[in-house]
Coordinates of C-alpha atoms in Angstrom, one line a residue:
X1 CA 94.2 138.6 65.0
X2 CA 95.9 136.7 62.3
X3 CA 99.7 136.4 61.9
X4 CA 99.5 138.6 58.9
X5 CA 97.5 141.3 60.7
X6 CA 99.9 141.0 63.7
X7 CA 102.8 141.5 61.3
X8 CA 101.3 144.6 59.8
X9 CA 100.5 146.0 63.2
X10 CA 104.0 145.4 64.4
X11 CA 105.7 146.8 61.3
X12 CA 103.4 149.9 61.4
X13 CA 105.0 150.7 64.8
X14 CA 108.4 151.0 63.0
X15 CA 107.4 153.2 60.0
X16 CA 108.1 156.9 60.6
X17 CA 105.3 159.2 59.6
X18 CA 105.7 162.9 58.9
X19 CA 102.1 163.7 59.8
X20 CA 101.7 162.0 63.1
X21 CA 103.6 159.8 65.5
X22 CA 101.6 156.6 65.3
X23 CA 101.3 154.9 68.6
X24 CA 99.3 152.0 69.7
X25 CA 96.4 152.7 72.0
X26 CA 96.3 150.9 75.3
X27 CA 93.4 148.8 74.0
X28 CA 95.2 147.7 70.8
X29 CA 98.3 147.0 72.9
X30 CA 96.3 144.8 75.2
X31 CA 94.6 143.0 72.4
X32 CA 97.8 142.4 70.5
X33 CA 99.6 141.0 73.6
X34 CA 96.5 138.9 74.5
X35 CA 96.6 137.5 70.9
X36 CA 100.3 136.7 71.3
X37 CA 99.5 134.8 74.5
X38 CA 96.5 133.0 72.9
X39 CA 98.7 132.0 69.9
X40 CA 101.3 130.7 72.4
X41 CA 98.7 128.6 74.3
X42 CA 97.1 127.2 71.2
X43 CA 100.3 126.5 69.3
X44 CA 102.8 125.8 72.1
X45 CA 100.5 124.8 75.0
X46 CA 102.1 121.8 76.6
X47 CA 100.4 118.5 77.1
X48 CA 102.3 116.0 79.2
X49 CA 105.9 116.6 78.5
X50 CA 105.7 119.4 76.0
X51 CA 103.8 118.6 72.9
X52 CA 101.5 121.3 71.6
X53 CA 97.8 120.9 71.5
X54 CA 97.8 121.0 67.8
X55 CA 100.3 118.1 67.9
X56 CA 98.3 116.3 70.5
X57 CA 94.7 115.6 69.4
X58 CA 94.6 113.2 72.4
X59 CA 93.9 116.3 74.5
X60 CA 90.4 116.1 72.9
X61 CA 89.9 112.6 74.0
X62 CA 91.4 110.5 71.1
X63 CA 94.4 108.2 71.3
X64 CA 93.2 106.4 74.4
X65 CA 92.4 103.0 73.0
X66 CA 94.6 99.9 72.9
X67 CA 94.1 99.9 69.1
X68 CA 95.6 103.4 68.9
X69 CA 98.5 102.3 71.0
X70 CA 99.3 99.2 69.0
X71 CA 99.1 101.1 65.7
X72 CA 101.8 103.6 66.9
X73 CA 103.8 100.8 68.4
X74 CA 103.9 99.0 65.1
X75 CA 104.9 102.2 63.3
X76 CA 107.8 102.7 65.8
X77 CA 108.9 99.1 65.2
X78 CA 108.9 99.8 61.5
X79 CA 110.9 103.0 62.0
X80 CA 113.6 101.0 63.7
X81 CA 113.7 97.9 61.5
X82 CA 112.9 99.0 58.0
X83 CA 116.0 99.5 55.8
X84 CA 114.5 100.7 52.6
X85 CA 115.6 104.3 52.2
X86 CA 112.8 105.1 49.8
X87 CA 110.1 104.5 52.4
X88 CA 111.9 105.5 55.7
X89 CA 110.6 109.1 55.6
X90 CA 107.0 108.0 55.3
X91 CA 107.5 105.5 58.1
X92 CA 109.0 108.2 60.4
X93 CA 106.2 110.6 59.5
X94 CA 103.6 107.9 60.4
X95 CA 105.4 107.3 63.7
X96 CA 105.7 111.0 64.8
X97 CA 102.1 111.8 63.7
X98 CA 100.8 108.7 65.5
X99 CA 102.8 109.6 68.7
X100 CA 101.2 113.1 68.8
X101 CA 97.8 111.5 68.6
X102 CA 98.3 109.4 71.7
X103 CA 96.9 110.2 75.1
X104 CA 99.2 110.9 78.0
X105 CA 98.9 107.3 79.4
X106 CA 99.5 105.7 76.0
X107 CA 102.6 107.9 75.4
X108 CA 103.9 106.7 78.8
X109 CA 103.3 103.1 77.8
X110 CA 105.1 103.6 74.5
X111 CA 108.1 105.2 76.1
X112 CA 108.4 102.3 78.5
X113 CA 108.2 99.8 75.6
X114 CA 111.0 101.8 73.8
X115 CA 113.1 101.9 76.9
X116 CA 112.7 98.2 77.8
X117 CA 112.2 96.3 74.6
X118 CA 114.6 98.3 72.4
X119 CA 117.4 98.4 74.9
X120 CA 120.7 96.6 74.3
X121 CA 121.1 92.8 74.3
X122 CA 122.6 92.1 77.7
X123 CA 123.0 88.3 77.0
X124 CA 125.1 89.1 74.1
X125 CA 127.2 91.6 76.1
X126 CA 127.7 89.1 78.9
X127 CA 128.8 86.4 76.4
X128 CA 131.3 88.8 74.7
X129 CA 132.7 89.8 78.1
X130 CA 133.3 86.1 79.0
X131 CA 135.1 85.6 75.7
X132 CA 137.2 88.7 76.4
X133 CA 138.2 87.6 79.9
X134 CA 139.2 84.2 78.5
X135 CA 141.8 85.7 76.3
X136 CA 145.5 85.6 77.5
X137 CA 147.6 88.8 77.5
X138 CA 151.3 88.3 76.6
X139 CA 153.3 88.1 79.8
X140 CA 156.1 90.3 78.4
X141 CA 154.9 93.8 77.4
X142 CA 158.0 94.1 75.2
X143 CA 156.7 91.4 72.9
X144 CA 153.5 93.2 72.2
X145 CA 154.8 95.0 69.0
X146 CA 156.4 91.7 67.8
X147 CA 153.3 89.7 68.4
X148 CA 150.7 92.1 66.9
X149 CA 148.7 89.1 65.5
X150 CA 148.0 87.9 69.0
X151 CA 145.7 90.9 69.5
X152 CA 143.4 90.2 66.6
X153 CA 141.0 88.4 68.9
X154 CA 141.0 91.4 71.3
X155 CA 140.3 93.8 68.5
X156 CA 137.5 91.7 67.2
X157 CA 135.7 91.2 70.5
X158 CA 136.2 94.9 71.4
X159 CA 134.6 95.9 68.1
X160 CA 131.7 93.5 68.8
X161 CA 131.3 94.8 72.3
X162 CA 131.1 98.4 71.1
X163 CA 128.3 97.4 68.8
X164 CA 126.5 95.3 71.4
X165 CA 126.6 98.1 73.9
X166 CA 124.5 100.4 71.6
X167 CA 120.8 100.1 72.4
X168 CA 118.4 99.4 69.6
X169 CA 116.7 102.7 70.0
X170 CA 119.8 104.4 68.8
X171 CA 118.7 103.6 65.3
X172 CA 115.4 105.4 65.8
X173 CA 117.2 108.5 67.3
X174 CA 119.7 108.6 64.4
X175 CA 117.1 108.3 61.8
X176 CA 114.9 111.0 63.3
X177 CA 117.8 113.4 63.6
X178 CA 118.2 113.4 59.8
X179 CA 114.5 113.5 59.1
X180 CA 112.7 116.8 58.5
X181 CA 111.1 117.9 61.8
X182 CA 112.9 115.0 63.5
X183 CA 115.0 117.0 65.9
X184 CA 112.0 118.9 67.2
X185 CA 110.2 115.6 67.6
X186 CA 113.1 114.2 69.6
X187 CA 113.0 117.3 71.8
X188 CA 109.3 116.7 72.5
X189 CA 110.0 113.0 73.1
X190 CA 112.6 113.8 75.7
X191 CA 110.3 116.3 77.4
X192 CA 107.7 113.5 77.7
X193 CA 110.4 111.3 79.1
X194 CA 111.4 113.9 81.7
X195 CA 107.7 114.4 82.6
X196 CA 107.2 110.7 83.2
X197 CA 110.4 110.5 85.3
X198 CA 109.1 113.2 87.6
X199 CA 106.1 111.0 88.3
X200 CA 108.0 107.7 88.4
X201 CA 111.7 107.0 88.8
X202 CA 112.1 104.1 86.4
X203 CA 115.6 102.8 85.8
X204 CA 115.1 101.8 82.1
X205 CA 113.5 105.2 81.4
X206 CA 116.5 107.0 83.1
X207 CA 118.8 105.1 80.8
X208 CA 116.7 106.1 77.8
X209 CA 116.8 109.7 78.9
X210 CA 120.6 109.6 79.5
X211 CA 121.2 108.2 76.0
X212 CA 119.0 110.7 74.3
X213 CA 120.5 113.5 76.3
X214 CA 124.0 112.4 75.1
X215 CA 122.8 112.3 71.5
X216 CA 121.2 115.7 71.6
X217 CA 124.3 117.2 73.2
X218 CA 126.4 115.8 70.3
X219 CA 124.0 117.1 67.6
X220 CA 123.5 120.6 69.2
X221 CA 127.1 121.7 69.3
X222 CA 127.9 125.4 68.7
X223 CA 129.1 124.5 65.2
X224 CA 125.6 123.3 64.3
X225 CA 123.9 126.4 65.7
X226 CA 123.4 129.8 64.1
X227 CA 123.8 132.9 66.3
X228 CA 121.1 135.3 65.2
X229 CA 120.5 138.9 66.5
X230 CA 116.7 139.2 66.9
X231 CA 115.4 142.6 65.9
X232 CA 112.1 144.4 65.3
X233 CA 112.5 143.6 61.6
X234 CA 112.3 139.8 62.2
X235 CA 109.0 138.1 61.2
X236 CA 106.1 138.4 63.6
X237 CA 106.1 134.7 64.2
X238 CA 109.7 134.9 65.6
X239 CA 108.9 137.9 67.8
X240 CA 105.8 136.1 69.0
X241 CA 108.0 133.3 70.3
X242 CA 110.2 135.8 72.2
X243 CA 107.1 137.0 74.0
X244 CA 105.9 133.5 74.6
X245 CA 109.1 132.0 75.9
X246 CA 110.5 134.9 78.0
X247 CA 110.9 133.1 81.3
X248 CA 112.7 135.6 83.6
X249 CA 111.0 139.0 83.1
X250 CA 107.6 138.6 81.2
X251 CA 107.1 141.0 78.3
X252 CA 104.1 143.1 79.2
X253 CA 103.2 144.6 75.8
X254 CA 104.4 145.4 72.4
X255 CA 106.1 148.7 73.5
X256 CA 108.0 146.6 76.1
X257 CA 109.1 144.2 73.3
X258 CA 110.1 147.0 71.0
X259 CA 112.1 148.6 73.8
X260 CA 114.0 145.4 74.4
X261 CA 114.9 145.2 70.8
X262 CA 115.7 148.9 70.3
X263 CA 118.5 151.4 71.0
X264 CA 120.7 150.4 73.8
X265 CA 119.4 146.8 73.8
X266 CA 120.3 143.6 72.1
X267 CA 118.6 140.2 71.8
X268 CA 120.5 137.1 70.5
X269 CA 119.3 133.6 69.9
X270 CA 120.6 130.3 68.9
X271 CA 118.8 128.8 65.9
X272 CA 119.1 125.4 64.3
X273 CA 118.3 124.7 60.7
X274 CA 116.2 121.7 61.6
X275 CA 113.9 124.0 63.7
X276 CA 113.6 127.1 61.5
X277 CA 112.2 130.3 62.9
X278 CA 112.4 129.3 66.5
X279 CA 115.3 130.1 68.8
X280 CA 116.3 127.2 71.0
X281 CA 117.6 129.7 73.6
X282 CA 117.9 133.5 73.6
X283 CA 119.6 136.2 75.7
X284 CA 118.6 139.8 76.3
X285 CA 121.3 142.4 76.7
X286 CA 121.3 146.0 78.0
X287 CA 124.0 148.5 77.0
X288 CA 124.7 150.7 80.1
X289 CA 127.2 153.1 81.6
X290 CA 127.5 150.9 84.7
X291 CA 126.4 147.6 86.1
X292 CA 122.7 148.0 87.0
X293 CA 121.5 147.5 90.5
X294 CA 117.8 146.7 89.7
X295 CA 115.7 145.3 87.0
X296 CA 113.5 148.4 87.2
X297 CA 116.2 150.6 85.8
X298 CA 116.8 148.1 83.0
X299 CA 113.2 147.7 81.9
X300 CA 111.3 150.8 82.9
X301 CA 113.5 153.8 83.9
X302 CA 114.7 156.7 81.8
X303 CA 115.4 156.2 78.1
X304 CA 118.6 154.3 77.3
X305 CA 121.8 156.2 76.9
X306 CA 123.5 156.6 73.5
X307 CA 125.2 153.3 72.7
X308 CA 128.5 155.1 72.1
X309 CA 128.5 156.0 75.9
X310 CA 128.0 152.5 77.1
X311 CA 130.8 150.6 78.8
X312 CA 128.8 147.7 80.2
X313 CA 126.9 144.9 78.4
X314 CA 124.4 143.6 81.0
X315 CA 122.8 140.2 80.5
X316 CA 119.5 140.4 82.2
X317 CA 117.5 137.5 80.9
X318 CA 118.3 134.1 79.3
X319 CA 115.4 131.8 78.4
X320 CA 115.3 128.3 76.9
X321 CA 112.4 127.5 74.6
X322 CA 112.6 123.7 74.5
X323 CA 111.8 121.7 77.7
X324 CA 113.3 118.6 76.1
X325 CA 116.7 120.2 75.9
X326 CA 117.0 120.5 79.7
X327 CA 120.5 119.8 80.9
X328 CA 122.1 120.7 77.6
X329 CA 124.1 123.8 78.4
X330 CA 123.5 125.9 75.3
X331 CA 123.6 129.0 77.5
X332 CA 127.3 128.6 78.2
X333 CA 128.1 128.7 74.5
X334 CA 125.6 131.5 73.8
X335 CA 127.0 133.8 76.5
X336 CA 130.6 133.3 75.2
X337 CA 129.6 133.9 71.6
X338 CA 127.7 137.1 72.5
X339 CA 130.6 138.4 74.5
X340 CA 132.9 137.8 71.6
X341 CA 130.5 139.4 69.1
X342 CA 129.7 142.5 71.3
X343 CA 133.4 143.1 72.1
X344 CA 134.3 142.9 68.4
X345 CA 131.5 145.3 67.3
X346 CA 131.7 147.7 70.3
X347 CA 135.3 148.0 71.6
X348 CA 134.3 150.6 74.1
X349 CA 132.4 147.9 76.0
X350 CA 134.7 146.7 78.8
X351 CA 132.4 145.1 81.3
X352 CA 130.3 142.0 80.8
X353 CA 127.9 141.3 83.7
X354 CA 124.5 139.9 84.5
X355 CA 121.6 141.0 86.7
X356 CA 120.4 137.6 87.8
X357 CA 117.5 136.2 89.9
X358 CA 118.2 134.0 92.9
X359 CA 115.4 131.5 92.4
X360 CA 116.3 129.2 95.3
X361 CA 117.1 131.7 98.1
X362 CA 113.7 132.0 99.8
X363 CA 113.0 128.3 99.6
X364 CA 116.3 127.6 101.4
X365 CA 115.9 130.5 103.9
X366 CA 112.3 129.6 104.9
X367 CA 113.3 125.9 105.3
X368 CA 116.2 127.0 107.4
X369 CA 114.1 129.3 109.6
X370 CA 111.4 126.7 110.0
X371 CA 113.7 123.9 111.0
X372 CA 115.8 126.0 113.4
X373 CA 112.6 127.4 115.0
X374 CA 111.4 123.9 115.6
X375 CA 114.7 122.8 117.1
X376 CA 114.6 125.9 119.4
X377 CA 111.0 125.0 120.5
X378 CA 112.2 121.5 121.3
X379 CA 115.0 122.8 123.5
X380 CA 112.7 125.3 125.3
X381 CA 110.2 122.6 126.0
X382 CA 112.7 120.6 128.1
X383 CA 114.7 121.5 131.2
X384 CA 118.2 121.3 130.0
X385 CA 121.6 122.1 131.5
X386 CA 123.8 124.8 130.0
X387 CA 125.4 123.7 126.7
X388 CA 123.1 120.8 126.2
X389 CA 121.1 122.3 123.3
X390 CA 120.9 120.4 120.0
X391 CA 124.2 120.4 118.1
X392 CA 122.1 121.0 114.9
X393 CA 120.6 124.2 116.3
X394 CA 121.8 127.5 114.8
X395 CA 120.4 130.9 115.3
X396 CA 120.9 132.3 111.9
X397 CA 120.4 135.8 113.2
X398 CA 123.0 138.1 114.8
X399 CA 122.1 139.3 118.4
X400 CA 121.3 142.8 117.1
X401 CA 119.1 141.4 114.3
X402 CA 117.3 139.2 116.8
X403 CA 116.7 142.2 119.1
X404 CA 115.4 144.4 116.3
X405 CA 113.0 141.6 115.2
X406 CA 111.8 140.9 118.7
X407 CA 110.7 144.6 119.0
X408 CA 108.6 144.5 115.8
X409 CA 105.3 143.2 117.5
X410 CA 105.1 146.7 119.0
X411 CA 104.3 148.0 115.5
X412 CA 100.5 148.0 115.7
X413 CA 99.8 147.6 112.0
X414 CA 101.9 144.4 111.8
X415 CA 101.1 142.9 115.2
X416 CA 99.0 140.1 113.7
X417 CA 101.8 139.2 111.2
X418 CA 104.9 139.7 113.2
X419 CA 104.2 137.2 116.0
X420 CA 106.6 134.8 117.5
X421 CA 108.8 133.8 120.4
X422 CA 112.1 134.2 118.6
X423 CA 113.5 136.5 115.9
X424 CA 113.6 133.7 113.5
X425 CA 109.9 132.9 114.0
X426 CA 109.0 136.5 113.5
X427 CA 111.1 136.7 110.3
X428 CA 109.5 133.5 109.0
X429 CA 106.0 134.9 109.6
X430 CA 106.8 138.2 107.8
X431 CA 108.4 136.5 104.8
X432 CA 105.6 134.0 104.3
X433 CA 102.9 136.7 104.3
X434 CA 101.4 136.4 100.9
X435 CA 100.6 140.1 100.8
X436 CA 104.3 141.0 101.2
X437 CA 103.2 143.7 103.7
X438 CA 106.8 144.1 104.9
X439 CA 108.0 145.9 101.7
X440 CA 105.5 148.7 102.4
X441 CA 107.0 149.6 105.8
X442 CA 110.2 151.5 105.9
X443 CA 110.9 150.2 109.4
X444 CA 110.4 146.6 108.4
X445 CA 112.5 147.0 105.3
X446 CA 115.3 148.5 107.4
X447 CA 115.1 145.7 110.0
X448 CA 115.0 142.9 107.4
X449 CA 117.7 144.2 105.0
X450 CA 120.7 143.3 107.1
X451 CA 119.9 139.7 107.8
X452 CA 118.5 139.0 104.3
X453 CA 121.5 140.5 102.5
X454 CA 123.9 138.6 104.8
X455 CA 122.1 135.3 104.5
X456 CA 121.7 135.7 100.7
X457 CA 125.5 136.1 100.4
X458 CA 125.9 133.0 102.5
X459 CA 123.4 131.1 100.3
X460 CA 125.3 132.0 97.1
X461 CA 128.8 131.5 98.3
X462 CA 128.6 128.8 100.9
X463 CA 125.5 126.6 100.5
X464 CA 126.4 123.8 98.1
X465 CA 125.2 120.5 96.7
X466 CA 127.8 118.0 95.7
X467 CA 130.4 120.6 96.0
X468 CA 128.7 123.1 93.7
X469 CA 126.5 126.2 94.4
X470 CA 123.0 125.2 95.6
X471 CA 121.3 127.9 93.6
X472 CA 120.7 126.8 90.0
X473 CA 121.4 130.2 88.4
X474 CA 124.6 130.7 90.5
X475 CA 125.8 127.3 89.4
X476 CA 125.1 128.1 85.8
X477 CA 127.1 131.3 85.7
X478 CA 129.9 130.0 87.9
X479 CA 130.5 126.9 85.8
X480 CA 130.6 129.3 82.8
X481 CA 133.5 131.2 84.3
X482 CA 131.8 134.2 86.0
X483 CA 132.5 135.6 89.5
X484 CA 130.0 137.0 92.0
X485 CA 130.3 140.8 92.1
X486 CA 127.4 142.2 94.1
X487 CA 124.0 141.5 95.6
X488 CA 121.4 144.2 95.2
X489 CA 118.6 145.1 97.7
X490 CA 115.1 145.5 96.3
X491 CA 116.3 144.9 92.8
X492 CA 113.2 143.1 91.7
X493 CA 109.9 144.2 93.3
X494 CA 107.7 142.0 91.2
X495 CA 105.7 139.3 93.0
X496 CA 108.0 136.6 91.4
X497 CA 111.1 138.5 92.6
X498 CA 109.8 138.8 96.2
X499 CA 108.7 135.2 96.4
X500 CA 111.9 133.8 95.0
X501 CA 114.5 136.0 96.7
X502 CA 112.8 138.8 98.8
X503 CA 113.5 141.1 95.8
X504 CA 117.3 140.6 95.9
X505 CA 119.2 140.1 92.7
X506 CA 122.9 139.4 92.0
X507 CA 125.5 140.7 89.6
X508 CA 127.8 138.1 88.1
X509 CA 130.7 139.4 86.1
X510 CA 132.6 137.7 83.3
X511 CA 136.1 139.0 83.5
X512 CA 137.8 138.7 80.1
X513 CA 141.0 136.8 80.5
X514 CA 139.8 134.9 83.6
X515 CA 136.7 133.1 82.3
X516 CA 138.4 129.8 81.6
X517 CA 140.5 130.0 84.8
X518 CA 137.4 130.6 87.0
X519 CA 135.4 127.9 85.3
X520 CA 138.2 125.3 85.8
X521 CA 138.6 126.2 89.5
X522 CA 134.9 126.0 90.1
X523 CA 134.6 122.7 88.2
X524 CA 137.6 121.0 89.8
X525 CA 137.1 122.0 93.4
X526 CA 134.0 124.2 93.7
X527 CA 136.0 127.4 94.2
X528 CA 133.8 130.5 93.9
X529 CA 135.4 133.8 93.0
X530 CA 133.7 136.8 94.5
X531 CA 134.3 140.4 95.3
X532 CA 135.6 141.6 98.7
X533 CA 132.2 143.0 99.5
X534 CA 130.6 139.6 99.2
X535 CA 133.4 137.9 101.2
X536 CA 132.9 140.5 103.9
X537 CA 129.4 139.3 104.5
X538 CA 130.4 135.6 104.9
X539 CA 133.5 136.4 106.9
X540 CA 131.3 138.2 109.4
X541 CA 129.1 135.1 109.6
X542 CA 132.2 132.8 110.1
X543 CA 133.7 135.1 112.8
X544 CA 130.4 135.0 114.8
X545 CA 130.4 131.1 114.7
X546 CA 133.9 130.8 116.2

């Protein structure tokens, strides 16, 4: 289906018709969504680090030769060194087109050349530092204003140092930023850098990434971005990108897409004039009477309420579209802008909350269960005196939870799955079953709910890395000034939700008037604000340890 045909199809869904209520058949829905996904794969399909297949003919076998590599390297050198403004656009075009033609290995080689050979001149920096250290400061600080001329040498060397500390590749980045299509190219370039760093931790490449990250952060300030409300009236090409890039709750068909853009729903994206028609990041909002407990009620349950009755704006999905902008917190600015906009347009909205995934919970929990089970096995394999068990051992279960799990093998239908010598081992076996059998048993669900909810609260509020929340989504919302309001049982029954967090989701709330305060306290000392219900979970855990 062509883009034009897709556009006609989508707009036909909007036109009222007095004779009949036109609706898409299941077959046409399936075909349309499949076409969206095919378009995504053909246009946005990522080669190493993020370039599309159209931009990367190397995926078809070209761009592998040394000759190809040298040709693009020469064009990169010209893009840095040429100062004739009348030809610089052509030179930059040649470089970007040549880069996209390279194979993965040749891109990697070129990035290493850029990082190492276009770095700063350290010999010059060292010489300037020697000169600077040789200068004598006036002994009497009171004479400084009277002897301003004595500082001329300081000012000169400091100016030269600032210039010498700029790597040569800054010139390339600055020129590309002002070149048509250059910002998108820089995003793809950084995605390739990040991809290479995941394979090899190379110091010069880390420095290149850090510098480019800093530049992109400067260029992508909120002042340079346009907040756009995405609606069903937008071009099909833009709506297609929403389907393609939705990373939290995949859009299943066009009816699903239309619902997310319809009554009681909002979708906002940040656009940049240098990357027209493509949001860098977008957020989906549901207008509700109360904070939702589950994603099912947001996406699939009864029709949305009249917007005039809504009191809560619920952020249920936020997706970034550019891998190369990783680490640039556009979401922070987007959420705050959307809160301001929604509050201004709908004054009856008083609550701003999220229904968020907990992507790292199961990974942490299973690792914890596995390590503690192993320690327990080690203790049981030796004859030890009372109190001599490992200081690292911790039974993460309460006695009553342990007892309930130990009785599970008596359930005939789950005897093969729920095997183990301890409650932790049984819990581990149940949660690692790829069929997720436990969610189909009311008894298993009842037994697992208590420990999973308690441990999830512990994970969000207490498990930290460098003083900040271990969970990436928790860290994101907390550093933006949110508080943890509630964790919700069986809030996401999808396979992704079960594998990430046993189906549990969390509500973060942005309390107007406290956002900056909470963000500052979290940033300065890792303090996490949470409701009394959440604190009750972890206080019980702390009391049991004492």
